[in-house]
Coordinates of C-alpha atoms in Angstrom, one line a residue:
X1 CA -0.1 -0.1 0.0
X2 CA 1.3 3.6 -1.1
X3 CA 0.9 6.2 2.0
X4 CA -0.4 9.4 1.6
X5 CA 3.0 11.1 2.1
X6 CA 4.7 9.4 -0.7
X7 CA 1.9 10.4 -3.2
X8 CA 1.9 14.2 -1.9
X9 CA 5.6 14.7 -2.5
X10 CA 6.5 16.7 -5.7
X11 CA 8.7 14.7 -8.0
X12 CA 12.5 15.8 -8.2
X13 CA 14.9 14.9 -11.2
X14 CA 18.4 13.6 -10.7
X15 CA 19.1 15.2 -14.4
X16 CA 20.7 18.2 -14.8
X17 CA 18.5 20.8 -16.6
X18 CA 18.1 20.4 -20.6
X19 CA 17.7 23.7 -21.6
X20 CA 20.3 26.1 -23.1
X21 CA 21.4 29.1 -21.3
X22 CA 24.4 31.4 -21.2
X23 CA 27.5 31.3 -19.3
X24 CA 30.0 33.9 -19.2
X25 CA 33.9 32.9 -19.4
X26 CA 36.3 35.5 -18.7
X27 CA 40.1 36.1 -17.8
X28 CA 42.8 34.0 -19.4
X29 CA 41.2 32.1 -21.7
X30 CA 41.7 32.7 -25.9
X31 CA 38.2 33.8 -26.7
X32 CA 36.5 35.2 -23.5
X33 CA 32.8 36.0 -23.9
X34 CA 29.5 34.5 -23.2
X35 CA 28.9 30.7 -24.3
X36 CA 25.5 29.2 -24.8
X37 CA 25.4 25.7 -23.3
X38 CA 23.0 23.2 -21.6
X39 CA 22.9 21.6 -18.3
X40 CA 24.6 18.6 -19.6
X41 CA 27.7 20.7 -20.2
X42 CA 30.5 21.1 -17.5
X43 CA 32.8 24.0 -16.9
X44 CA 35.6 22.4 -19.1
X45 CA 33.2 22.4 -22.0
X46 CA 32.9 26.3 -21.6
X47 CA 36.4 27.0 -21.5
X48 CA 37.1 24.5 -24.4
X49 CA 34.7 26.5 -26.5
X50 CA 36.5 29.7 -25.2
X51 CA 39.5 28.7 -27.1
X52 CA 41.1 27.0 -23.9
X53 CA 43.2 28.4 -21.2
X54 CA 46.2 30.7 -22.3
X55 CA 49.6 30.0 -21.5
X56 CA 49.5 32.9 -19.1
X57 CA 46.2 31.4 -17.5
X58 CA 46.1 29.4 -14.3
X59 CA 45.0 25.8 -14.4
X60 CA 44.8 25.3 -10.6
X61 CA 42.8 28.2 -9.7
X62 CA 39.5 28.5 -11.8
X63 CA 36.8 29.8 -10.3
X64 CA 33.3 28.9 -10.9
X65 CA 30.8 31.7 -9.6
X66 CA 27.3 30.7 -9.1
X67 CA 25.3 33.2 -7.4
X68 CA 27.2 34.3 -4.2
X69 CA 28.9 30.8 -4.1
X70 CA 32.5 30.9 -5.5
X71 CA 33.8 27.3 -6.3
X72 CA 37.9 26.7 -6.9
X73 CA 38.4 24.1 -9.9
X74 CA 42.0 22.7 -10.2
X75 CA 42.0 21.8 -13.7
X76 CA 45.2 20.5 -13.8
X77 CA 44.2 17.5 -11.3
X78 CA 41.2 17.0 -13.3
X79 CA 43.1 16.5 -16.3
X80 CA 45.9 14.5 -14.7
X81 CA 43.3 12.4 -12.6
X82 CA 40.9 12.0 -15.3
X83 CA 38.1 12.4 -12.9
X84 CA 35.6 14.9 -14.6
X85 CA 32.5 14.2 -12.5
X86 CA 34.4 16.2 -9.6
X87 CA 33.6 19.4 -11.6
X88 CA 29.9 19.2 -12.0
X89 CA 27.6 20.5 -14.5
X90 CA 26.6 24.2 -15.3
X91 CA 23.4 26.1 -14.5
X92 CA 22.0 29.3 -16.0
X93 CA 23.9 32.4 -14.9
X94 CA 27.1 30.5 -14.0
X95 CA 30.5 32.5 -14.7
X96 CA 33.7 30.8 -14.9
X97 CA 36.9 33.2 -14.3
X98 CA 40.1 32.1 -15.4
X99 CA 43.0 33.8 -13.7
X100 CA 46.6 34.6 -14.6
X101 CA 49.0 31.9 -13.6
X102 CA 50.9 34.1 -11.1
X103 CA 54.7 33.7 -10.3
X104 CA 56.5 30.6 -11.4
X105 CA 59.6 28.7 -10.9
X106 CA 62.0 28.3 -13.5
X107 CA 64.2 25.2 -13.5
X108 CA 68.1 25.1 -14.6
X109 CA 69.8 22.0 -15.3
X110 CA 73.4 23.3 -14.1
X111 CA 75.3 20.1 -15.4
X112 CA 73.7 20.6 -19.1
X113 CA 73.3 24.5 -18.9
X114 CA 69.7 24.6 -20.6
X115 CA 66.3 24.8 -19.6
X116 CA 64.3 22.2 -18.5

């Protein structure tokens, strides 16, 4: 027998929103701007549609802004580990900010005398 409580609940969906919506990709990408995507797309898809991260862009400190919430994405570890599911899907109004890489360390091979 099905209880009244079970029948009165609103159905929920585990699937992401399927409509098309706009996401802003800014910062150190080759073609910053607004991208039209669906709920099945991830921040990685939006970055790729924007031409990818420039050499001057950080792979470790990408920020997904969703309302007042800021989520840091370490794209380097996503690419190295292959675990794309941790990134999650996009929703309407999301913004993706790719900051500059910042200071880097340059390695020098003294025995050979050339850059590594």
